[in-house]
Coordinates of C-alpha atoms in Angstrom, one line a residue:
Chain A
M1 CA 78.2 -22.4 4.7
D2 CA 76.4 -24.5 7.2
E3 CA 74.1 -21.8 8.0
S4 CA 73.3 -21.2 4.3
V5 CA 72.5 -24.8 3.8
K6 CA 70.0 -24.7 6.7
E7 CA 68.5 -21.6 5.3
I8 CA 68.3 -23.1 1.8
E9 CA 66.7 -26.2 3.2
Y10 CA 64.2 -24.0 5.0
I11 CA 63.4 -22.0 1.9
S12 CA 62.9 -25.0 -0.3
G13 CA 60.9 -26.8 2.4
Q14 CA 58.5 -23.8 2.6
L15 CA 58.2 -23.5 -1.1
K16 CA 57.4 -27.2 -1.5
V17 CA 54.4 -26.7 0.9
G18 CA 53.3 -23.8 -1.3
E19 CA 54.1 -21.1 1.1
I20 CA 55.6 -17.7 0.4
V21 CA 59.1 -17.1 1.7
T22 CA 60.2 -13.5 2.4
Y23 CA 63.6 -12.3 3.6
Q24 CA 61.9 -11.4 6.9
D25 CA 61.0 -15.0 7.4
I26 CA 64.6 -16.1 7.0
S27 CA 65.8 -13.3 9.2
H28 CA 63.4 -14.1 12.0
Q29 CA 63.9 -17.8 11.7
F30 CA 67.7 -17.8 11.8
G31 CA 68.5 -14.5 13.4
A32 CA 70.3 -13.3 10.3
T33 CA 70.3 -9.6 9.5
Y34 CA 67.8 -8.4 6.9
K35 CA 70.6 -7.5 4.6
K36 CA 72.1 -11.0 4.8
S37 CA 68.8 -12.7 4.5
K38 CA 68.0 -10.7 1.3
V39 CA 71.2 -11.9 -0.2
I40 CA 70.5 -15.5 0.8
L41 CA 67.1 -15.3 -0.7
Y42 CA 68.4 -13.7 -3.9
N43 CA 71.1 -16.3 -4.3
F44 CA 68.5 -19.1 -3.9
Y45 CA 66.3 -17.4 -6.4
K46 CA 69.2 -17.0 -8.9
S47 CA 70.0 -20.7 -8.8
N48 CA 66.3 -21.8 -9.0
K49 CA 64.8 -19.3 -11.4
S50 CA 63.2 -21.9 -13.5
N51 CA 61.2 -23.4 -10.6
F52 CA 60.2 -20.4 -8.6
V53 CA 59.1 -16.8 -9.0
G54 CA 60.9 -14.0 -7.3
Q55 CA 59.3 -10.7 -6.1
F56 CA 61.3 -7.6 -5.8
I57 CA 61.1 -4.2 -4.2
I58 CA 62.4 -1.0 -5.8
N59 CA 63.1 2.0 -3.6
G60 CA 63.6 5.2 -5.6
V61 CA 62.3 8.6 -6.6
I62 CA 59.6 9.3 -9.2
E63 CA 58.9 12.9 -9.9
G64 CA 60.5 14.1 -6.7
S65 CA 58.8 11.8 -4.4
T66 CA 60.2 8.6 -2.9
V67 CA 58.4 5.5 -4.0
I68 CA 58.6 1.9 -2.8
K69 CA 57.3 -0.3 -5.5
F70 CA 56.5 -4.0 -5.3
I71 CA 57.3 -6.0 -8.5
E72 CA 55.6 -9.3 -8.9
S73 CA 58.2 -11.0 -11.0
E74 CA 61.7 -10.3 -12.4
K75 CA 60.3 -9.8 -15.9
L76 CA 58.5 -6.7 -14.8
I77 CA 61.6 -5.0 -13.2
E78 CA 62.9 -3.4 -16.4
E79 CA 59.5 -1.7 -17.2
A80 CA 59.3 -0.5 -13.6
V81 CA 62.8 0.8 -13.5
E82 CA 62.2 3.0 -16.5
K83 CA 59.6 4.9 -14.6
F84 CA 62.0 5.8 -11.8
D85 CA 64.0 9.0 -11.9
K86 CA 66.4 7.7 -9.3
I87 CA 66.8 4.2 -7.8
D88 CA 68.2 3.8 -4.3
E89 CA 67.8 0.0 -3.9
I90 CA 66.5 -3.1 -5.6
Y91 CA 66.2 -6.3 -3.6
C92 CA 64.5 -9.6 -3.6
Y93 CA 61.5 -9.4 -1.3
S94 CA 60.2 -12.9 -1.5
V95 CA 60.2 -16.2 -3.5
T96 CA 57.0 -18.1 -4.3
P97 CA 56.0 -21.2 -6.1
K98 CA 54.8 -20.7 -9.7
T99 CA 51.2 -20.6 -8.7
E100 CA 49.7 -17.2 -8.8
F101 CA 49.8 -15.1 -5.7
S102 CA 48.0 -11.8 -5.2
L103 CA 49.0 -8.9 -3.0
K104 CA 46.4 -10.1 -0.5
D105 CA 48.2 -13.3 -0.1
F106 CA 51.4 -11.5 0.8
A107 CA 49.6 -9.3 3.3
I108 CA 48.1 -12.4 4.9
H109 CA 51.5 -14.1 5.0
N110 CA 53.0 -11.1 6.7
Q111 CA 50.2 -11.3 9.4
K112 CA 51.6 -14.7 10.3
N113 CA 55.1 -13.3 11.2
V114 CA 54.3 -10.3 13.3
I115 CA 57.1 -8.6 15.0
N116 CA 57.1 -8.9 18.8
T117 CA 57.0 -5.3 19.9
D118 CA 58.1 -6.1 23.4
N119 CA 61.5 -7.1 22.0
L120 CA 62.1 -4.4 19.5
N121 CA 65.8 -4.1 20.2
Y122 CA 66.3 -7.6 18.8
Y123 CA 64.7 -6.6 15.5
H124 CA 66.6 -3.3 15.4
K125 CA 69.8 -5.4 15.5
L126 CA 68.5 -7.4 12.6
G127 CA 68.0 -4.2 10.6
L128 CA 64.6 -3.0 11.4
I129 CA 64.5 0.7 10.7
K130 CA 64.6 2.8 13.8
G131 CA 62.7 6.0 13.9
P132 CA 63.3 9.0 16.1
E133 CA 62.6 8.2 19.8
L134 CA 59.1 9.1 20.9
V135 CA 58.9 11.9 23.5
P136 CA 56.0 12.0 25.8
V137 CA 54.1 15.2 25.2
T138 CA 52.6 16.9 28.2
S139 CA 50.2 19.8 28.3
F140 CA 52.9 21.8 30.0
K141 CA 55.3 21.3 27.2
T142 CA 52.8 22.3 24.6
S143 CA 52.1 25.5 26.6
K144 CA 55.8 26.1 26.7
L145 CA 56.0 25.8 23.0
T146 CA 55.3 28.6 20.7
V147 CA 51.7 29.8 20.6
A148 CA 51.4 29.0 16.9
E149 CA 51.4 25.2 17.5
P150 CA 48.5 24.8 19.8
T151 CA 46.5 27.1 17.5
K152 CA 47.4 24.9 14.6
T153 CA 46.1 21.8 16.4
S154 CA 43.0 23.6 17.4
T155 CA 42.3 24.7 13.8
T156 CA 42.8 21.2 12.6
T157 CA 40.4 19.8 15.1
K158 CA 37.9 22.5 14.1
E159 CA 38.3 21.5 10.5
V160 CA 37.7 17.9 11.4
S161 CA 34.6 18.7 13.4
T162 CA 33.1 21.0 10.8
K163 CA 33.6 18.8 7.8
P164 CA 31.2 16.1 8.8
K165 CA 28.6 18.7 9.7
K166 CA 28.8 20.1 6.2
E167 CA 28.4 16.7 4.7
K168 CA 25.2 16.2 6.7
T169 CA 23.7 19.4 5.5
I170 CA 24.7 18.9 1.9
G171 CA 24.0 15.3 1.2
L172 CA 21.3 12.8 2.2
M173 CA 21.7 10.7 5.3
S174 CA 21.1 7.6 3.1
N175 CA 23.5 8.6 0.4
Y176 CA 20.7 8.0 -2.0
V177 CA 21.7 8.5 -5.6
S178 CA 19.0 9.5 -8.0
R179 CA 18.4 7.4 -11.0
K180 CA 15.6 9.5 -12.3
Q181 CA 15.9 9.5 -16.1
K182 CA 15.1 5.9 -17.0
P183 CA 12.0 5.5 -14.8
A184 CA 10.7 8.9 -15.9
D185 CA 10.5 7.5 -19.4
T186 CA 8.7 4.4 -18.3
A187 CA 6.3 6.5 -16.3
G188 CA 5.5 8.6 -19.4
S189 CA 4.8 5.5 -21.4
K190 CA 2.4 4.2 -18.7
R191 CA 0.6 7.5 -18.8
A192 CA 0.3 7.2 -22.5
A193 CA -1.2 3.8 -22.1
D194 CA -3.9 4.9 -19.7
P195 CA -6.2 7.0 -22.0
P196 CA -7.8 4.1 -23.8
K197 CA -9.4 2.9 -20.6
Y198 CA -11.3 6.2 -20.4
Q199 CA -12.5 5.7 -23.9
Y200 CA -14.2 2.5 -22.8
K201 CA -16.1 4.4 -20.2
S202 CA -17.6 6.7 -22.8
R203 CA -18.8 3.8 -24.9
K204 CA -20.6 2.3 -21.9
L205 CA -22.4 5.6 -21.2
E206 CA -23.6 5.7 -24.8
N207 CA -25.1 2.3 -24.4
K208 CA -26.9 3.1 -21.3
K209 CA -28.7 6.2 -22.6
P210 CA -30.8 4.6 -25.3
E211 CA -31.9 1.8 -23.0
K212 CA -33.5 4.3 -20.6
V213 CA -35.3 6.1 -23.4
V214 CA -36.9 2.9 -24.6
V215 CA -38.1 2.0 -21.2
S216 CA -39.7 5.4 -20.5
N217 CA -41.6 5.4 -23.8
D218 CA -43.2 2.1 -23.0
L219 CA -44.5 3.3 -19.7
E220 CA -46.0 6.4 -21.1
A221 CA -47.8 4.4 -23.7
D222 CA -49.2 1.9 -21.3
E223 CA -50.5 3.6 -18.3
F224 CA -51.1 7.2 -17.5
D225 CA -52.4 6.6 -14.0
E226 CA -49.2 5.3 -12.6
F227 CA -47.4 8.1 -14.1
D228 CA -49.2 10.7 -12.1
D229 CA -46.7 10.7 -9.4
M230 CA -43.8 11.0 -11.8
E231 CA -45.1 13.7 -13.9
V232 CA -46.8 16.1 -11.5
D233 CA -45.4 19.2 -13.2
T234 CA -45.6 18.6 -16.9
P235 CA -48.9 16.7 -17.6
A236 CA -51.1 19.0 -15.6
P237 CA -53.2 20.0 -18.6
S238 CA -53.9 16.3 -19.4
V239 CA -56.0 16.2 -16.2
P240 CA -55.6 12.6 -15.2
A241 CA -57.1 13.3 -11.8
P242 CA -60.8 12.7 -12.8
K243 CA -60.1 9.2 -13.8
T244 CA -58.4 8.2 -10.6
K245 CA -61.7 8.2 -8.6
L246 CA -60.6 10.3 -5.8
S247 CA -62.3 10.0 -2.5
D248 CA -63.9 13.4 -3.0
I249 CA -65.0 15.5 -5.9
F250 CA -63.0 18.4 -4.8
N251 CA -59.8 17.4 -6.5
D252 CA -61.6 17.4 -9.8
D253 CA -63.0 20.8 -9.0
D254 CA -59.5 22.1 -8.4
D255 CA -58.5 20.8 -11.8
D256 CA -61.6 22.3 -13.2
E257 CA -60.6 25.6 -11.8
E258 CA -57.4 25.4 -13.7
D259 CA -59.3 24.5 -16.8
I260 CA -61.6 27.4 -16.3
T261 CA -58.8 29.7 -16.3
E262 CA -58.0 28.3 -19.7
G263 CA -61.4 29.1 -21.0
Q264 CA -63.3 25.8 -20.9
K265 CA -66.2 27.2 -18.9
E266 CA -69.1 25.4 -20.6
E267 CA -67.7 21.9 -20.2
N268 CA -67.0 22.4 -16.5
T269 CA -70.6 22.8 -15.5
K270 CA -71.6 19.5 -17.2
I271 CA -68.7 17.6 -15.6
Q272 CA -69.6 19.0 -12.2
E273 CA -73.1 17.8 -12.4
S274 CA -72.2 14.4 -13.6
E275 CA -69.4 13.9 -11.1
Q276 CA -71.5 15.0 -8.1
E277 CA -73.8 12.2 -8.8
E278 CA -71.1 9.7 -9.1
A279 CA -69.0 11.0 -6.3
I280 CA -71.5 10.8 -3.5
P281 CA -71.7 7.0 -3.1
E282 CA -67.9 6.6 -3.7
P283 CA -66.4 8.1 -0.5
E284 CA -68.0 5.6 1.8
A285 CA -67.3 2.6 -0.4
E286 CA -63.8 3.6 -1.3
T287 CA -62.4 5.0 1.8
K288 CA -61.2 1.5 2.7
E289 CA -59.5 1.1 -0.6
A290 CA -58.3 4.7 -0.6
S291 CA -56.0 3.9 2.3
V292 CA -53.6 2.7 -0.3
E293 CA -54.1 5.1 -3.1
P294 CA -54.4 8.4 -1.3
Q295 CA -50.9 8.1 0.0
V296 CA -49.7 9.0 -3.4
E297 CA -52.2 11.6 -4.4
P298 CA -52.6 14.0 -1.5
E299 CA -49.3 15.6 -2.1
P300 CA -49.9 17.1 -5.5
E301 CA -53.2 18.4 -4.2
A302 CA -51.6 20.1 -1.3
E303 CA -49.2 21.6 -3.7
S304 CA -51.9 22.9 -6.0
E305 CA -53.7 24.4 -3.0
T306 CA -50.7 26.2 -1.8
Q307 CA -50.0 27.5 -5.3
E308 CA -53.5 28.8 -5.7
P309 CA -54.7 30.2 -2.4
Q310 CA -57.0 32.8 -3.9
E311 CA -60.6 31.7 -4.6
P312 CA -61.4 32.2 -8.2
Q313 CA -65.0 33.6 -8.7
Y314 CA -65.0 34.0 -12.4
D315 CA -67.7 31.5 -13.3
E316 CA -71.1 32.5 -14.2
E317 CA -72.5 29.7 -12.2
G318 CA -69.7 29.2 -9.9
Y319 CA -71.4 29.3 -6.5
L320 CA -70.6 25.7 -6.0
I321 CA -66.9 26.3 -6.6
T322 CA -66.6 28.7 -3.8
Y323 CA -67.9 26.1 -1.4
N324 CA -65.6 23.5 -2.8
T325 CA -62.4 25.5 -2.2
K326 CA -63.2 25.5 1.5
K327 CA -63.8 21.8 1.7
P328 CA -60.4 20.5 0.4
K329 CA -58.7 22.5 3.1
S330 CA -60.4 20.4 5.7
K331 CA -60.1 17.2 3.6
P332 CA -56.3 16.8 3.4
K333 CA -56.2 16.5 7.2
P334 CA -57.8 13.1 7.4
K335 CA -55.6 11.8 4.6
P336 CA -52.5 12.1 6.6
R337 CA -54.3 10.0 9.2
T338 CA -54.4 7.2 6.7
T339 CA -50.6 7.5 6.5
T340 CA -50.4 7.4 10.2
E341 CA -52.4 4.3 10.1
T342 CA -49.8 2.8 7.7
K343 CA -47.1 4.0 10.1
T344 CA -48.6 2.0 12.9
E345 CA -48.6 -1.0 10.6
I346 CA -44.9 -0.5 10.0
K347 CA -44.2 -0.4 13.7
Q348 CA -45.3 -4.0 14.2
P349 CA -42.5 -5.5 12.2
V350 CA -40.1 -3.3 14.0
K351 CA -41.0 -4.9 17.3
S352 CA -40.5 -8.3 15.7
A353 CA -37.2 -7.1 14.3
V354 CA -36.1 -6.2 17.7
K355 CA -37.1 -9.5 19.0
V356 CA -35.1 -11.1 16.2
T357 CA -32.0 -9.2 17.0
K358 CA -32.3 -10.0 20.7
D359 CA -32.8 -13.6 19.9
K360 CA -29.8 -13.8 17.7
K361 CA -27.1 -13.3 20.2
S362 CA -24.0 -14.0 18.2
K363 CA -20.5 -14.7 19.2
Q364 CA -17.4 -13.3 17.5
P365 CA -14.7 -15.9 17.6
S366 CA -11.0 -15.2 17.0
V367 CA -9.3 -15.8 13.7
M368 CA -6.4 -17.3 15.5
S369 CA -8.4 -20.4 16.3
F370 CA -8.7 -21.2 12.6
F371 CA -5.1 -21.0 11.7
G372 CA -2.2 -23.1 13.0
K373 CA 0.8 -21.3 14.3
K374 CA 4.1 -21.6 12.5
K375 CA 7.3 -22.0 14.5
Chain S
M1 CA 20.6 -4.2 2.4
L2 CA 17.1 -3.4 1.2
E3 CA 16.5 -1.0 -1.6
G4 CA 13.0 -1.0 -3.0
K5 CA 11.9 1.8 -5.3
F6 CA 8.2 2.4 -6.2
D7 CA 7.4 4.2 -9.4
E8 CA 4.7 6.1 -7.5
A9 CA 4.5 6.8 -3.8
S10 CA 0.7 6.4 -4.0
L11 CA 0.9 2.6 -4.0
L12 CA 2.6 2.3 -0.6
K13 CA 0.4 5.1 0.7
K14 CA -2.7 3.2 -0.2
I15 CA -1.4 0.0 1.3
V16 CA -0.5 1.5 4.6
D17 CA -3.8 3.5 4.8
A18 CA -5.7 0.3 4.0
I19 CA -4.3 -1.6 7.0
K20 CA -3.3 1.0 9.6
D21 CA -6.8 1.1 11.0
S22 CA -6.9 -2.7 11.5
V23 CA -3.3 -3.1 12.7
K24 CA -1.2 -0.6 14.6
L25 CA 2.1 -2.3 14.6
C26 CA 3.4 -4.9 12.2
N27 CA 6.5 -6.5 10.8
F28 CA 7.4 -5.9 7.2
N29 CA 9.3 -9.0 6.1
C30 CA 11.6 -8.2 3.2
T31 CA 12.9 -11.1 1.1
E32 CA 14.4 -11.3 -2.3
H33 CA 10.8 -11.9 -3.6
G34 CA 9.3 -8.8 -2.1
L35 CA 7.6 -7.5 1.0
T36 CA 5.2 -9.5 3.1
V37 CA 3.1 -8.6 6.1
Q38 CA 1.0 -10.8 8.3
A39 CA -0.7 -9.2 11.3
V40 CA -3.8 -9.6 13.4
D41 CA -5.9 -6.8 14.8
D42 CA -6.1 -6.2 18.5
S43 CA -9.3 -8.2 18.9
R44 CA -7.8 -11.1 16.9
V45 CA -10.8 -11.3 14.6
L46 CA -9.3 -9.9 11.5
L47 CA -6.1 -11.1 9.9
V48 CA -4.2 -9.0 7.4
S49 CA -1.9 -10.7 4.8
L50 CA 0.0 -8.5 2.4
L51 CA 2.3 -9.4 -0.5
V52 CA 4.0 -6.7 -2.5
G53 CA 5.8 -8.6 -5.1
Q54 CA 9.1 -7.7 -6.6
S55 CA 7.4 -6.7 -9.8
A56 CA 5.6 -3.9 -7.9
F57 CA 8.9 -2.2 -7.5
S58 CA 10.6 -0.5 -10.4
E59 CA 13.9 -1.4 -8.7
Y60 CA 14.3 -3.9 -6.0
R61 CA 17.2 -5.4 -4.1
C62 CA 17.2 -7.4 -0.9
D63 CA 20.5 -9.2 -0.1
R64 CA 19.3 -10.8 3.1
D65 CA 15.9 -11.3 4.7
I66 CA 15.1 -8.3 6.8
T67 CA 12.3 -7.6 9.2
L68 CA 11.1 -4.1 9.6
G69 CA 9.0 -3.6 12.7
I70 CA 6.9 -0.6 11.8
D71 CA 4.5 1.7 13.6
L72 CA 2.0 2.2 10.8
E73 CA 0.6 5.4 12.2
S74 CA 4.0 7.0 12.2
F75 CA 4.8 5.5 8.8
S76 CA 1.6 6.8 7.4
K77 CA 2.5 10.3 8.5
I78 CA 5.9 10.0 6.7
L79 CA 4.2 8.7 3.6
R80 CA 1.9 11.7 3.6
C81 CA 5.0 13.9 3.2
G82 CA 5.5 12.8 -0.4
N83 CA 3.4 13.5 -3.4
N84 CA 1.5 10.7 -5.0
E85 CA 3.5 10.8 -8.2
D86 CA 6.9 10.9 -6.5
F87 CA 9.3 8.1 -6.8
L88 CA 9.5 6.4 -3.4
T89 CA 12.5 4.4 -2.2
L90 CA 12.8 2.3 0.9
L91 CA 16.3 1.8 2.3
A92 CA 17.4 -0.3 5.2
E93 CA 20.6 -1.9 6.3
D94 CA 20.9 -5.7 6.9
K95 CA 20.3 -5.3 10.7
P96 CA 18.5 -2.0 10.7
D97 CA 17.5 0.3 13.5
N98 CA 15.6 2.5 11.1
V99 CA 14.2 2.5 7.7
M100 CA 14.7 5.4 5.3
T101 CA 11.9 6.6 3.0
I102 CA 13.1 8.8 0.1
F103 CA 10.8 10.8 -2.1
E104 CA 12.0 12.1 -5.4
D105 CA 10.0 14.5 -7.5
K106 CA 9.8 13.3 -11.1
K107 CA 10.0 16.8 -12.7
K108 CA 11.6 19.1 -10.1
E109 CA 15.0 18.5 -8.6
R110 CA 13.6 17.8 -5.1
V111 CA 14.6 14.9 -3.0
S112 CA 13.4 14.4 0.6
E113 CA 14.2 11.7 3.0
Y114 CA 12.6 10.6 6.3
S115 CA 14.0 8.1 8.7
L116 CA 11.6 6.0 10.8
K117 CA 12.8 4.2 13.9
L118 CA 12.0 0.5 13.9
M119 CA 10.4 -1.5 16.7
D120 CA 10.8 -5.0 18.0
I121 CA 7.4 -6.5 17.5
D122 CA 6.5 -9.9 18.7
S123 CA 4.2 -11.5 16.2
E124 CA 3.0 -15.1 15.7
F125 CA 3.3 -16.2 12.1
L126 CA 0.2 -18.2 11.2
N127 CA 0.2 -21.0 8.7
I128 CA -2.6 -20.2 6.2
D129 CA -3.2 -23.1 3.9
D130 CA -5.1 -22.9 0.7
M131 CA -8.6 -23.7 1.7
E132 CA -11.6 -24.9 -0.3
Y133 CA -14.4 -22.5 -0.2
D134 CA -18.1 -23.0 -0.7
S135 CA -18.6 -19.9 -2.8
V136 CA -16.4 -17.3 -4.4
I137 CA -17.7 -13.9 -5.4
T138 CA -15.9 -11.5 -7.5
M139 CA -17.4 -8.0 -7.7
P140 CA -16.3 -4.4 -8.2
S141 CA -14.6 -3.2 -5.0
P142 CA -16.4 0.2 -4.9
E143 CA -19.8 -1.7 -5.0
F144 CA -18.9 -3.8 -2.1
A145 CA -17.7 -0.8 -0.2
K146 CA -21.0 1.0 -0.8
I147 CA -23.0 -2.0 0.4
V148 CA -20.9 -2.2 3.6
K149 CA -21.2 1.6 4.2
D150 CA -24.9 1.6 3.6
L151 CA -25.8 -1.4 5.7
K152 CA -23.5 -0.3 8.5
N153 CA -26.0 2.4 9.3
L154 CA -28.6 -0.2 10.2
S155 CA -26.8 -2.7 12.3
E156 CA -23.5 -4.1 13.6
S157 CA -23.7 -7.3 11.7
L158 CA -23.9 -8.1 8.0
N159 CA -25.5 -11.3 6.9
V160 CA -24.3 -12.8 3.6
V161 CA -26.4 -15.5 2.0
V162 CA -25.2 -17.0 -1.2
T163 CA -27.6 -19.1 -3.2
K164 CA -27.6 -20.1 -6.8
D165 CA -26.3 -17.3 -8.9
S166 CA -27.2 -14.6 -6.3
V167 CA -25.8 -13.1 -3.2
K168 CA -27.8 -11.3 -0.6
F169 CA -26.2 -8.8 1.8
S170 CA -28.5 -7.9 4.6
S171 CA -28.5 -6.3 8.0
E172 CA -31.2 -5.9 10.6
G173 CA -31.2 -3.4 13.4
E174 CA -33.6 -1.8 15.9
N175 CA -34.5 1.0 13.5
G176 CA -34.9 -1.0 10.4
S177 CA -33.4 -3.5 8.1
G178 CA -31.9 -3.4 4.6
S179 CA -30.6 -5.8 2.0
V180 CA -28.8 -5.8 -1.3
I181 CA -29.1 -8.6 -3.7
L182 CA -26.6 -9.1 -6.5
K183 CA -26.8 -11.5 -9.3
S184 CA -24.1 -12.5 -11.8
Y185 CA -23.4 -9.9 -14.4
S186 CA -20.8 -9.7 -17.0
D187 CA -19.6 -6.6 -18.8
M188 CA -17.3 -7.3 -21.7
D189 CA -16.1 -3.7 -22.1
R190 CA -15.3 -3.3 -18.4
P191 CA -14.6 -6.7 -16.9
E192 CA -13.8 -5.1 -13.6
E193 CA -17.5 -4.2 -13.4
S194 CA -18.6 -7.8 -13.7
I195 CA -20.0 -9.7 -10.9
N196 CA -19.2 -13.4 -10.8
I197 CA -20.7 -15.8 -8.3
N198 CA -19.3 -19.4 -8.1
L199 CA -21.2 -21.6 -5.8
E200 CA -20.3 -25.1 -4.6
N201 CA -22.5 -25.1 -1.6
P202 CA -25.0 -22.4 -0.3
V203 CA -23.5 -20.2 2.3
D204 CA -25.1 -18.2 5.2
L205 CA -22.6 -16.3 7.3
T206 CA -22.7 -13.2 9.5
F207 CA -19.8 -10.8 9.9
G208 CA -19.1 -7.8 12.1
L209 CA -19.6 -4.6 10.1
K210 CA -17.0 -2.9 12.1
Y211 CA -14.3 -5.1 10.6
L212 CA -15.8 -5.0 7.1
N213 CA -15.6 -1.2 7.4
D214 CA -11.9 -1.6 8.0
I215 CA -11.5 -4.0 5.1
I216 CA -13.1 -1.6 2.5
K217 CA -10.4 0.9 3.2
A218 CA -8.4 -1.1 0.7
T219 CA -10.9 -0.3 -2.1
S220 CA -8.6 2.1 -3.8
L221 CA -6.0 -0.6 -4.2
A222 CA -7.9 -2.7 -6.7
S223 CA -10.9 -2.3 -9.0
S224 CA -12.4 -5.6 -7.9
I225 CA -12.6 -7.7 -4.8
T226 CA -12.8 -11.4 -4.4
I227 CA -14.8 -12.8 -1.5
K228 CA -14.3 -16.4 -0.6
L229 CA -16.8 -17.9 1.8
A230 CA -17.1 -21.3 3.5
D231 CA -19.2 -22.4 6.5
K232 CA -17.7 -21.8 9.9
T233 CA -14.4 -20.7 8.5
P234 CA -12.9 -17.2 8.1
A235 CA -13.9 -15.4 5.0
L236 CA -11.2 -14.2 2.6
F237 CA -11.5 -10.7 1.1
E238 CA -8.8 -10.3 -1.5
Y239 CA -7.7 -7.2 -3.3
K240 CA -5.2 -8.0 -6.0
L241 CA -2.6 -5.4 -6.7
D242 CA -2.3 -4.5 -10.4
A243 CA 1.5 -4.1 -10.0
G244 CA 1.9 -7.6 -8.5
G245 CA 0.9 -9.0 -5.1
Y246 CA -2.2 -8.9 -3.0
L247 CA -3.8 -7.6 0.2
R248 CA -5.9 -10.2 1.9
F249 CA -8.2 -10.0 4.9
Y250 CA -9.3 -13.1 6.8
L251 CA -12.4 -12.3 8.9
A252 CA -13.9 -14.8 11.4
P253 CA -17.6 -15.1 11.0
K254 CA -20.0 -14.6 13.9
F255 CA -21.7 -17.6 15.3
D256 CA -25.0 -17.9 17.2
E257 CA -24.4 -18.7 20.8
E258 CA -26.4 -21.9 20.3
D259 CA -23.8 -23.1 18.0

């Protein structure tokens, strides 16, 4: 009885602190066998049912297989027992205070009372289940055994090694799981929302077009001369060239040639006479001014010459025209010279530009000097 | 654990393409708010600051702050493996050795994944305070890109002069010079086409066109660019991401040696 008093004092002391008390604790503490400590624990629980909760373990058979089931309180034993086909043993595993304990708590508690494996015989005496003695397996012994055994081991190792390979090939390394369906719908809705933006584009284009039309009409109405460059192809019959006071008469003659082909032969002769008179003083006076204007005009002339290389000799009084066709060929040559003059003018600022760039030697500082470092 | 899923792979592609010419290696800092990058180019003239907000992801989870040291050239090659419309998911462990990039076709049952080894990159994190700028220009990003490309043919430097309601971009080289002048312009139908110039003080700054040429590689990220300028301070070129976040470039201006 003295021993049982000590044990009861130990149990109640542990429970007061809020600890779990298992039969193993009692056994290890007092050197009592497991069987005896189970009885002591159960007796304690029976007399203090109202204050503490008892946990039980049922060993038995369910559907042909042995099962060890942990029951958290006495109330649940009846339900659990019904599931068993055969019951070998029911015993009190532990007693706890009334506060809730999870299985984790029991596992943690067991960690505190680990069996000392160096002194297994002591625990065997207490009632620790003793398994068959381990026999050291040497390679010789396996070779002495039947051939089937090593082949089994080899096959099992093969299975182990092949399984992970299959997993690698089948699945993704990242174990990524697709969640495609939901986002696909949102993407669809986004796409549906896009089209209106394109509609705005079309509106803007419509606005732009009429503006351009208005501008172009104004220009045509105001000045034809400035439009010569723009409309080289279409307004050819309008013959703006005579008005532009070209440095030579020859341009007009070329235009006349075109007119002649259209059948205005009588008018041409009058124009030629009048223009010859006017044209003679002009070249000398206007060559200075022409340095600006001819830059624009020589091109269409050159084109007209290339287009009509043949000398037309249709006119009744067209002797002058044959002379004129020769002259324009020589005339275009000096005109590019005027452009070369302008080129030389452009070169001058280039030199100054170079000077400017040389003068402006700039430094490229680092960004780091502007920002403070964090750390 | 980081798991960030983009609705379309094209966004991350564009981001990486936009900065990979400026910065070769950089740390992607992943937090619960999204991805951030801060990196400086080799010559330390251009600073890149990126924020991809959480809203830019269709799904985002980052349990702990993670730093992904990424070689952008290699990452760009991986990103090219996916189609623009694919879902793109970035996966990384808490202390990752590599980052996983997963592409998923929206229609077909095709999933591809690529693992990129990460690098330990030493980087100084700079404290960039909100600065007060003398002038702020907002303009269409393609227009700015065209100006830079055009004027790059003439010189190595671009001069930006902002005066009342107009900004002049000009460059002057041995073969010639060129300039583009823009004035404020508002388009109600297409606000992204508008040009807005806010001026506190006139600005006259010169920048290296080599760096500006790197900056305009982000043009596809946003329809408009905001340029913030102040005297003798780095200019800020900002592309706001529609999905949430920004890509900012801070470029140090050139100074005359006399200064």
